[in-house]
XYZ file of N, CA, C and O in Angstrom:
360
model
N 108.373 90.341 54.673
C 109.280 91.399 54.359
C 110.032 91.743 55.642
O 110.849 90.932 56.044
N 109.816 92.872 56.276
C 110.612 93.220 57.457
C 110.379 92.256 58.613
O 111.308 91.725 59.171
N 109.148 92.052 58.967
C 108.842 91.225 60.134
C 108.944 89.747 59.809
O 109.461 88.955 60.581
N 108.458 89.345 58.664
C 108.395 87.928 58.330
C 109.646 87.411 57.653
O 109.865 86.208 57.635
N 110.445 88.281 57.091
C 111.624 87.846 56.357
C 111.309 87.354 54.954
O 112.168 86.797 54.281
N 110.068 87.543 54.512
C 109.680 87.101 53.179
C 110.179 88.071 52.114
O 110.356 89.250 52.364
N 110.347 87.557 50.922
C 110.742 88.403 49.807
C 109.501 89.089 49.228
O 108.364 88.715 49.529
N 109.744 90.073 48.385
C 108.629 90.757 47.715
C 107.826 89.751 46.885
O 106.605 89.828 46.819
N 108.503 88.793 46.291
C 107.799 87.779 45.481
C 106.807 86.978 46.317
O 105.699 86.693 45.870
N 107.218 86.589 47.519
C 106.307 85.838 48.391
C 105.105 86.693 48.802
O 103.969 86.216 48.822
N 105.359 87.941 49.132
C 104.268 88.842 49.510
C 103.348 89.084 48.322
O 102.130 89.131 48.463
N 103.942 89.190 47.135
C 103.147 89.368 45.910
C 102.189 88.192 45.734
O 101.007 88.372 45.449
N 102.694 86.988 45.916
C 101.840 85.806 45.777
C 100.729 85.797 46.817
O 99.588 85.474 46.518
N 101.073 86.138 48.033
C 100.089 86.107 49.118
C 98.949 87.091 48.880
O 97.793 86.791 49.065
N 99.278 88.309 48.470
C 98.270 89.352 48.299
C 97.815 89.546 46.861
O 96.959 90.394 46.581
N 98.406 88.785 45.937
C 98.032 88.843 44.530
C 98.121 90.266 43.973
O 97.190 90.781 43.360
N 99.248 90.899 44.230
C 99.529 92.239 43.715
C 100.878 92.208 43.007
O 101.680 91.315 43.215
N 101.177 93.226 42.231
C 102.439 93.281 41.496
C 103.598 93.617 42.436
O 103.395 94.160 43.523
N 104.808 93.298 41.975
C 105.997 93.663 42.749
C 106.047 95.169 42.980
O 106.446 95.632 44.046
N 105.667 95.929 41.976
C 105.698 97.388 42.086
C 104.749 97.874 43.178
O 105.104 98.743 43.971
N 103.552 97.323 43.236
C 102.583 97.719 44.269
C 103.106 97.372 45.651
O 103.044 98.195 46.576
N 103.642 96.162 45.817
C 104.178 95.743 47.107
C 105.321 96.666 47.513
O 105.397 97.135 48.646
N 106.215 96.944 46.580
C 107.349 97.813 46.863
C 106.901 99.223 47.234
O 107.423 99.827 48.172
N 105.916 99.759 46.505
C 105.414 101.106 46.810
C 104.825 101.188 48.209
O 105.098 102.130 48.957
N 104.021 100.197 48.590
C 103.425 100.221 49.928
C 104.464 99.977 51.013
O 104.382 100.544 52.097
N 105.454 99.158 50.728
C 106.529 98.950 51.681
C 107.267 100.265 51.929
O 107.547 100.627 53.078
N 107.563 100.997 50.858
C 108.232 102.299 50.994
C 107.370 103.296 51.756
O 107.871 104.063 52.583
N 106.070 103.284 51.499
C 105.163 104.176 52.232
C 105.199 103.871 53.729
O 105.222 104.778 54.561
N 105.195 102.576 54.073
C 105.238 102.206 55.489
C 106.566 102.612 56.129
O 106.595 103.072 57.259
N 107.662 102.450 55.396
C 108.949 102.900 55.924
C 108.942 104.398 56.180
O 109.454 104.868 57.197
N 108.366 105.156 55.257
C 108.269 106.604 55.444
C 107.441 106.953 56.676
O 107.813 107.823 57.464
N 106.327 106.272 56.865
C 105.465 106.534 58.020
C 106.196 106.203 59.313
O 106.180 106.983 60.278
N 106.841 105.051 59.354
C 107.497 104.612 60.582
C 108.747 105.416 60.911
O 109.184 105.426 62.058
N 109.326 106.084 59.937
C 110.555 106.833 60.195
C 110.353 108.345 60.224
O 111.319 109.094 60.293
N 109.115 108.796 60.196
C 108.883 110.241 60.199
C 108.090 110.679 61.427
O 107.541 109.874 62.155
N 108.074 111.983 61.624
C 107.308 112.579 62.709
C 105.830 112.420 62.382
O 105.464 112.519 61.235
N 104.927 112.123 63.271
C 105.076 112.022 64.721
C 105.372 110.616 65.219
O 105.731 110.434 66.370
N 105.264 109.599 64.363
C 105.450 108.228 64.834
C 106.837 108.026 65.429
O 106.985 107.544 66.551
N 107.864 108.386 64.688
C 109.234 108.145 65.131
C 109.534 108.870 66.436
O 110.091 108.294 67.365
N 109.169 110.132 66.513
C 109.484 110.905 67.712
C 108.691 110.441 68.932
O 109.135 110.626 70.063
N 107.540 109.839 68.713
C 106.727 109.384 69.844
C 107.128 107.993 70.326
O 107.114 107.716 71.511
N 107.494 107.092 69.423
C 107.699 105.698 69.796
C 109.145 105.216 69.789
O 109.439 104.159 70.333
N 110.056 105.943 69.167
C 111.449 105.512 69.115
C 112.244 106.313 70.134
O 112.265 107.535 70.095
N 112.880 105.592 71.053
C 113.677 106.233 72.098
C 115.040 105.564 72.148
O 115.133 104.352 72.332
N 116.080 106.350 71.979
C 117.432 105.822 72.057
C 117.803 105.603 73.516
O 117.376 106.363 74.392
N 118.596 104.585 73.811
C 118.991 104.341 75.199
C 119.949 105.416 75.686
O 120.630 106.074 74.893
N 120.016 105.559 76.997
C 120.958 106.511 77.586
C 122.383 106.017 77.352
O 122.615 104.818 77.132
N 123.343 106.933 77.400
C 124.742 106.563 77.170
C 125.243 105.533 78.176
O 126.106 104.726 77.873
N 124.706 105.575 79.384
C 125.171 104.657 80.429
C 124.262 103.430 80.591
O 124.377 102.687 81.564
N 123.362 103.194 79.645
C 122.453 102.046 79.723
C 123.259 100.749 79.579
O 124.101 100.633 78.696
N 123.009 99.772 80.461
C 123.763 98.514 80.381
C 123.342 97.684 79.157
O 122.212 97.770 78.698
N 124.274 96.905 78.666
C 123.996 96.018 77.536
C 123.479 94.699 78.099
O 124.012 94.170 79.071
N 122.459 94.165 77.481
C 121.863 92.901 77.905
C 122.920 91.801 77.930
O 123.735 91.678 77.015
N 122.907 90.979 78.972
C 123.915 89.915 79.101
C 123.804 88.873 77.988
O 124.785 88.222 77.653
N 122.610 88.716 77.406
C 122.457 87.771 76.290
C 123.319 88.186 75.100
O 123.717 87.359 74.303
N 123.595 89.472 75.001
C 124.413 89.973 73.894
C 125.882 90.037 74.286
O 126.739 89.492 73.605
N 126.190 90.688 75.411
C 127.607 90.891 75.738
C 128.308 89.613 76.187
O 129.532 89.528 76.111
N 127.577 88.607 76.643
C 128.195 87.338 77.042
C 128.233 86.319 75.902
O 128.722 85.212 76.092
N 127.717 86.674 74.751
C 127.664 85.753 73.622
C 128.728 86.149 72.601
O 128.617 87.185 71.947
N 129.784 85.317 72.441
C 130.853 85.680 71.506
C 130.411 85.738 70.046
O 131.083 86.355 69.220
N 129.278 85.126 69.711
C 128.775 85.213 68.338
C 128.151 86.580 68.067
O 128.195 87.075 66.945
N 127.521 87.165 69.061
C 126.791 88.424 68.849
C 127.576 89.664 69.245
O 127.432 90.716 68.631
N 128.363 89.585 70.312
C 129.005 90.782 70.851
C 129.848 91.539 69.840
O 129.773 92.774 69.783
N 130.670 90.893 68.998
C 131.473 91.665 68.046
C 130.630 92.540 67.115
O 131.070 93.587 66.674
N 129.418 92.124 66.834
C 128.566 92.879 65.918
C 127.739 93.946 66.623
O 127.281 94.895 66.001
N 127.531 93.777 67.925
C 126.692 94.718 68.660
C 127.482 95.650 69.580
O 126.907 96.541 70.174
N 128.783 95.472 69.707
C 129.521 96.236 70.707
C 129.495 97.748 70.440
O 129.552 98.514 71.373
N 129.360 98.170 69.214
C 129.312 99.607 68.914
C 127.911 100.088 68.556
O 127.737 101.230 68.131
N 126.923 99.231 68.727
C 125.544 99.603 68.397
C 125.000 100.570 69.452
O 125.349 100.495 70.628
N 124.127 101.485 69.028
C 123.559 102.439 69.973
C 122.215 101.995 70.512
O 121.659 102.631 71.390
N 121.663 100.901 70.030
C 120.396 100.410 70.561
C 119.709 99.506 69.567
O 120.031 99.466 68.394
N 118.766 98.740 70.075
C 117.979 97.837 69.242
C 116.633 97.635 69.912
O 116.460 97.959 71.076
N 115.690 97.119 69.177
C 114.380 96.828 69.737
C 114.522 95.598 70.629
O 115.096 94.592 70.223
N 114.027 95.675 71.852
C 114.142 94.555 72.787
C 113.556 93.289 72.195
O 112.450 93.278 71.670
N 114.300 92.212 72.291
C 113.829 90.917 71.846
C 113.818 90.724 70.347
O 113.315 89.730 69.858
N 114.370 91.662 69.602
C 114.311 91.535 68.149
C 115.564 90.872 67.606
O 116.636 90.968 68.176
N 115.396 90.185 66.532
C 116.519 89.635 65.777
C 116.157 89.824 64.313
O 115.129 89.342 63.862
N 116.963 90.553 63.607
C 116.669 90.858 62.213
C 117.532 89.962 61.327
O 118.757 90.017 61.383
N 116.885 89.102 60.571
C 117.606 88.218 59.660
C 118.103 89.035 58.473
O 117.337 89.762 57.855
N 119.360 88.915 58.179
C 119.938 89.626 57.042
C 120.595 88.613 56.110
O 121.263 87.686 56.574
N 120.384 88.782 54.844
C 120.948 87.885 53.851
C 121.701 88.711 52.819
O 121.125 89.134 51.816
N 122.995 88.962 53.058
C 123.754 89.740 52.071
C 123.923 88.956 50.778
O 123.878 87.723 50.762
N 124.118 89.682 49.708
C 124.348 89.041 48.418
C 125.621 88.206 48.494
O 126.527 88.496 49.277
N 125.700 87.181 47.671
C 126.826 86.254 47.732
C 128.163 86.980 47.553
O 129.150 86.635 48.208
N 128.221 87.992 46.702
C 129.482 88.687 46.495
C 129.824 89.655 47.629
O 130.931 90.166 47.695
N 128.882 89.916 48.569
C 129.160 90.766 49.730
C 129.411 89.961 51.002
O 129.812 90.512 52.017
N 129.172 88.663 50.979
C 129.235 87.845 52.204
C 130.616 87.845 52.842
O 130.741 87.754 54.056
N 131.658 87.953 52.063
C 133.000 87.949 52.651
C 133.231 89.159 53.557
O 134.094 89.131 54.424
N 132.444 90.208 53.375
C 132.568 91.403 54.216
C 132.013 91.176 55.620
O 132.339 91.911 56.539
N 131.145 90.183 55.778
C 130.495 89.939 57.061
C 131.034 88.695 57.710
O 130.736 88.246 58.695
C-alpha cells in the first residue's frame, strides 16, 4: 500500500482479509500518523531558507514537480499511478 506500492487486493491476498478490513485498518493508520501526538512529534517542516537537495534541483525530470514543494521525507520516492483518464494532467 503506502510503503510497498501494493494494491488493496494484493494486501488482501497476503493477509487473507477482506478489502473492507484492509481499507479500514489503512484509514486507521492514516488517522494515527496524521494526528496529535504522532504528527506534532515526528513531522517537521523545513525552514523557509532550507536548501533544496541537488539531486532534485539539478534533475530536469524532478525539479518541475518539486520546485514549489514545501518538503518531503528524505530519501523517499512515492510511486503514483493516476487513472488513465487523469494522466494527461501530469
